[in-house]
Short mmCIF file of C-alpha atoms in Angstrom, two decimals:
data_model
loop_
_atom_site.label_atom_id
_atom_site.label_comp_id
_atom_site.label_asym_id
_atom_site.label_seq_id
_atom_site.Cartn_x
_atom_site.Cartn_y
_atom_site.Cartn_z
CA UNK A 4 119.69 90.74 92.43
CA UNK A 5 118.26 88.77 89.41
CA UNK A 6 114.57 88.48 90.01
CA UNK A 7 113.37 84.43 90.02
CA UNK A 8 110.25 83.44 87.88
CA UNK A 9 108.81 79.95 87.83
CA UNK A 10 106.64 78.95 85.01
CA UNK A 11 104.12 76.07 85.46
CA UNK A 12 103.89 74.41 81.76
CA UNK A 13 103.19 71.06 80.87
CA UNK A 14 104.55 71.95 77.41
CA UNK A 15 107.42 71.40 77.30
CA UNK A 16 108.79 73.04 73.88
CA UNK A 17 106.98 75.95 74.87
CA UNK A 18 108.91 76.35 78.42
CA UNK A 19 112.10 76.02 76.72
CA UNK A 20 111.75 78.75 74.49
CA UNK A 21 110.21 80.67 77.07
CA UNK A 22 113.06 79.74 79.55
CA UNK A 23 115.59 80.75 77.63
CA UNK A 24 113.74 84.15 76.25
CA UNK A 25 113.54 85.16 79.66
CA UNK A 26 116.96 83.97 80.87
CA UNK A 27 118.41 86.72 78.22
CA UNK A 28 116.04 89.21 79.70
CA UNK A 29 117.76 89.04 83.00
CA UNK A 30 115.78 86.69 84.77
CA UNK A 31 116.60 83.66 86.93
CA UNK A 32 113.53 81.00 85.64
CA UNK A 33 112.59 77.64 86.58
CA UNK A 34 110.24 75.60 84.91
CA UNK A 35 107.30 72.87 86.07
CA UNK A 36 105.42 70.50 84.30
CA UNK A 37 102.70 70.00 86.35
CA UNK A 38 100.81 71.60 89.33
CA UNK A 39 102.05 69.40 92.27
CA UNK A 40 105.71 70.22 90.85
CA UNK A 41 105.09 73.97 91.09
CA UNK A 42 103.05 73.83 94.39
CA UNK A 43 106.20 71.92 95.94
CA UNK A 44 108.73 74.44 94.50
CA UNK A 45 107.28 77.11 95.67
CA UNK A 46 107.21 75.48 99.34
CA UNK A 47 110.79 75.07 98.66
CA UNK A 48 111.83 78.18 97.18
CA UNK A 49 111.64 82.34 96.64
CA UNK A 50 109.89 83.41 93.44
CA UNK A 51 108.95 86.72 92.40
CA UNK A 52 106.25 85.80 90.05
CA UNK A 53 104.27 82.55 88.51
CA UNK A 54 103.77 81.82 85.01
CA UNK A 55 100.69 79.51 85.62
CA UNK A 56 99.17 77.93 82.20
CA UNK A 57 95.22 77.49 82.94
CA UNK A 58 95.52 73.58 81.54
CA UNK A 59 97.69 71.48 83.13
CA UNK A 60 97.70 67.30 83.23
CA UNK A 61 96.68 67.23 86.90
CA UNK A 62 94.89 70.03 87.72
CA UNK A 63 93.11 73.16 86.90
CA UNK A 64 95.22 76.25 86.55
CA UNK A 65 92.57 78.44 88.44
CA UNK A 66 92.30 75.94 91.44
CA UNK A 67 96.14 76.62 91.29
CA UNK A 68 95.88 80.27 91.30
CA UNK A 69 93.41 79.61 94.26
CA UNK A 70 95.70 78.13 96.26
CA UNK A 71 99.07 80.53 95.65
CA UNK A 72 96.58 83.12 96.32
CA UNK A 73 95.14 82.12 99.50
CA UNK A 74 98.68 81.91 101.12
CA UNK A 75 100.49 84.62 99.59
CA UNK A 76 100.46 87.73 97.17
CA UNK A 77 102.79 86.16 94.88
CA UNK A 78 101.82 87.86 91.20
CA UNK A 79 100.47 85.24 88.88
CA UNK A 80 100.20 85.81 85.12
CA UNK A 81 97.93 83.18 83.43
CA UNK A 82 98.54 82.03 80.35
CA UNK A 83 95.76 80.01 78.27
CA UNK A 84 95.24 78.58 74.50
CA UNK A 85 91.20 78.94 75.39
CA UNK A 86 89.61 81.88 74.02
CA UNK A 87 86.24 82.02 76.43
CA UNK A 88 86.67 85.37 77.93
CA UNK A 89 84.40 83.77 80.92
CA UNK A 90 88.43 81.83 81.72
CA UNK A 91 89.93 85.85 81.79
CA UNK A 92 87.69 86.93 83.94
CA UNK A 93 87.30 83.95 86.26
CA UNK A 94 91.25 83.91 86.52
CA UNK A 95 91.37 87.71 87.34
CA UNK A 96 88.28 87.85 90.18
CA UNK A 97 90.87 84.47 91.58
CA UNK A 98 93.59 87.07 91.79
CA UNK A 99 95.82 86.75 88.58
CA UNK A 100 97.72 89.66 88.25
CA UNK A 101 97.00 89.50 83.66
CA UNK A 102 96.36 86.94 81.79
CA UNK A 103 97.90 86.30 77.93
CA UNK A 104 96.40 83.97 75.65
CA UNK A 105 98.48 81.26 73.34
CA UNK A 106 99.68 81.93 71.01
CA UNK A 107 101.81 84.74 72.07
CA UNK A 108 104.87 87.22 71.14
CA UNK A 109 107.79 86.40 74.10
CA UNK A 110 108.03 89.75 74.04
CA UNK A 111 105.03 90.68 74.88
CA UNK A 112 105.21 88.30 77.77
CA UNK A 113 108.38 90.04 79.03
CA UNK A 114 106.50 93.18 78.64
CA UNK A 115 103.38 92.15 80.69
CA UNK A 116 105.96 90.51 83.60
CA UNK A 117 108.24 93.65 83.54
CA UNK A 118 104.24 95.71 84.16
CA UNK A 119 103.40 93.31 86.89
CA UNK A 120 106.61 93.46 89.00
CA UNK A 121 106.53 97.58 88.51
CA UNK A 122 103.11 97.42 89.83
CA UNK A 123 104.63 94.98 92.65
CA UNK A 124 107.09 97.28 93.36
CA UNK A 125 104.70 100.26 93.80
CA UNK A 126 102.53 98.98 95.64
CA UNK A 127 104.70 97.81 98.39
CA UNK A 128 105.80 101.69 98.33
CA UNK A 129 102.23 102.43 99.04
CA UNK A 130 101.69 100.27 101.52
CA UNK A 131 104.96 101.49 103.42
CA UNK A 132 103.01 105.07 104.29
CA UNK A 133 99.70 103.60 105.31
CA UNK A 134 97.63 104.45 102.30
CA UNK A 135 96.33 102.02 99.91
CA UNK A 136 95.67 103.38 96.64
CA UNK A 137 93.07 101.11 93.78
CA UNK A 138 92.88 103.19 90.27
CA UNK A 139 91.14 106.28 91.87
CA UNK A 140 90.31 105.33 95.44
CA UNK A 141 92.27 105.46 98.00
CA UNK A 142 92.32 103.69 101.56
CA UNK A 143 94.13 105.57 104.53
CA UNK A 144 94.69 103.31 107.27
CA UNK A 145 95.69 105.46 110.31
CA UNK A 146 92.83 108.05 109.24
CA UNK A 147 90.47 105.19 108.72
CA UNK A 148 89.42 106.84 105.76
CA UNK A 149 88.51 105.94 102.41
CA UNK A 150 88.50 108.60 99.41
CA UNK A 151 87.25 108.42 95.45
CA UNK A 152 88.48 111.37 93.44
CA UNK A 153 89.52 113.20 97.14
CA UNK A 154 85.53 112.62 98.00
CA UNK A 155 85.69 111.21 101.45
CA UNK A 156 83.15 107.86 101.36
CA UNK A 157 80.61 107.56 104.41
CA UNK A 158 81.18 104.08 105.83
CA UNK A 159 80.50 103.01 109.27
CA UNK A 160 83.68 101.70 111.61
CA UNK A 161 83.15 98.50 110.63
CA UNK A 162 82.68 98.71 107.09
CA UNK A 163 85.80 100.75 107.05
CA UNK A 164 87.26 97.46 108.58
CA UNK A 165 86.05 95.27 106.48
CA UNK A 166 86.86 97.64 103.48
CA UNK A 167 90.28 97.49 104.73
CA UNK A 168 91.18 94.01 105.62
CA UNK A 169 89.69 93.10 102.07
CA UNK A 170 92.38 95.41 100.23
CA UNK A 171 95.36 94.37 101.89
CA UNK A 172 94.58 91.34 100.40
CA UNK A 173 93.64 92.77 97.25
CA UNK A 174 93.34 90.18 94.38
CA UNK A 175 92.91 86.99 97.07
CA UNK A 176 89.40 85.43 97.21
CA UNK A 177 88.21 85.95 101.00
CA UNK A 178 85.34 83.60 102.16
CA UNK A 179 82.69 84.67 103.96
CA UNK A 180 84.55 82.55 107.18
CA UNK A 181 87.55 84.42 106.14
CA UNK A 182 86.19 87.95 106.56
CA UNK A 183 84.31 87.17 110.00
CA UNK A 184 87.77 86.34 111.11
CA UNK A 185 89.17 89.06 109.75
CA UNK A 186 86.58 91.73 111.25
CA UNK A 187 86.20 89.67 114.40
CA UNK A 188 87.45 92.44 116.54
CA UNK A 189 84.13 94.62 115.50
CA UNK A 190 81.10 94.00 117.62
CA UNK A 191 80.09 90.43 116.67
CA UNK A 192 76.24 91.24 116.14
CA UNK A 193 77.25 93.52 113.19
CA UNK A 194 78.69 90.84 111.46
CA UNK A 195 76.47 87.91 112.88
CA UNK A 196 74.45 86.88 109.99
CA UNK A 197 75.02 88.10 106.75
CA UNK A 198 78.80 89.51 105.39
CA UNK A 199 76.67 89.74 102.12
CA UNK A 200 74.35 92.61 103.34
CA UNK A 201 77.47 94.63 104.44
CA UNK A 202 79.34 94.18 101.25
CA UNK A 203 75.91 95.35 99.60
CA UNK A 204 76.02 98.21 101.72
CA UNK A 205 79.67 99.29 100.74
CA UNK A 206 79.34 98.59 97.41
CA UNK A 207 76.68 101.62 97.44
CA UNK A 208 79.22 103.77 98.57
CA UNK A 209 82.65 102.81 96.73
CA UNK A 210 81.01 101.78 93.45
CA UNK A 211 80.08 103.81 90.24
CA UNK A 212 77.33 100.78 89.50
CA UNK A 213 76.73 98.74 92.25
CA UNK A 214 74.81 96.51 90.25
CA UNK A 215 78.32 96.11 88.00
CA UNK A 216 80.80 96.46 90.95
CA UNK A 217 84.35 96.79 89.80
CA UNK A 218 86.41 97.02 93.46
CA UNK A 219 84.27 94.35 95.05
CA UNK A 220 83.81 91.42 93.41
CA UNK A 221 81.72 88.37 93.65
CA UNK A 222 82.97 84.38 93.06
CA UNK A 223 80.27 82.63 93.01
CA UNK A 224 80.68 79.69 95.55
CA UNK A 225 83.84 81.06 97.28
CA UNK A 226 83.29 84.03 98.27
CA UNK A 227 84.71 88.06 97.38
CA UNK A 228 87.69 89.59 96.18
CA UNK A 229 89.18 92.77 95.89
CA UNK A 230 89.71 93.64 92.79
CA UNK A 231 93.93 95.01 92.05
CA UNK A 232 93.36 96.28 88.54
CA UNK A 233 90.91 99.42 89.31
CA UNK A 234 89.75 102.58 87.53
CA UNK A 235 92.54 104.59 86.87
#
């Protein structure tokens, strides 16, 4: 089964060409011009993965991302003609899968898509036997267990849970509402006040530099995420 990609461009010169690149690679791709045209054919339709440019003529491309990634894992490769590397790494903790600046080779896009969906792929495979693996950690779900380099970590039950509900949604911004829902089967008082004193906590554990986390990540104003793209 041809895979389906929808790109969200508002240029249109560049979609074509990148339509029709694509379209010889073997995929089935549809094209918007705007964000409220993508967002509604997405409701519509099946896609394997978004081409989402960051600027579009009414919206933001990372309030976009926000949104496909607070309803689904749907892999989302940015693309951008803005070189502040503050845009990469915004669009990455918002759960963009890469991110390619303009202008770019089309193969090199085809490249980074064919990456993502093997990723995709693998991961689902992961997921299958229980055990979430991140770059050089790995999460065991029926063990409630979480290993770096083999090294069992020593978290409590409920950062375990809350460990574990934030990387099955790894690469989706979680707000600090989210996770209390998430967790809300752990004793309430544990998670009464502060979520941020807990993730402060883990990140001790899991993280080379907690100071410079790299599997828990902060976005300022919404909340955390768990990073995808982890030490190998």
């Amino acid at each position: 089964m041809r895979q389906i990609l929808l790109m969200i461009e508002d240029d249109a010169r560049l979609a074509g060409m990148v339509v029709e690149y694509l379209a010889r690679a073997g995929f089935d791709v549809a094209h918007a011009a705007s964000a409220a045209d993508g967002l509604a054919w997405l409701a519509a339709q099946r896609a394997d993965l978004v081409i989402l440019d960051l600027m579009l003529p009414d919206g933001n491309g990372l309030d976009l991302c926000r949104t496909i990634r607070a309803g689904s894992d749907l892999p989302v490769l940015m693309l951008t003609a803005r070189g502040d590397p503050t845009d990469r790494i915004v669009g990455l903790e918002l759960g963009a899968d890469d991110y390619l600046p303009k202008p770019f080779e089309p193969r090199e896009l085809l490249a980074r898509i064919r990456a993502i969906l093997r990723r995709q792929r693998g991961n689902a495979g992961e997921r299958a036997g229980a055990v979430l693996r991140f770059g050089r950690m790995e999460i065991d779900l029926d063990a409630r267990r979480v290993r770096i380099d083999g090294r069992t970590c020593d978290l409590t039950d409920h950062q375990f849970a809350l460990v574990s509900a934030m990387a099955e949604r790894a690469g989706r911004v979680l707000s600090r509402e989210q996770l209390m829902d998430l967790v809300s089967g752990a004793p309430l008082d544990a998670f009464d006040r502060s979520i941020d004193v807990h993730i402060a906590r883990i990140r001790a554990v899991i993280e080379s530099d907690p100071k410079r986390p790299q599997r828990i990540l902060t976005v300022r104003g919404a909340g955390y995420v768990f990073s995808r793209a982890q030490d190998a």
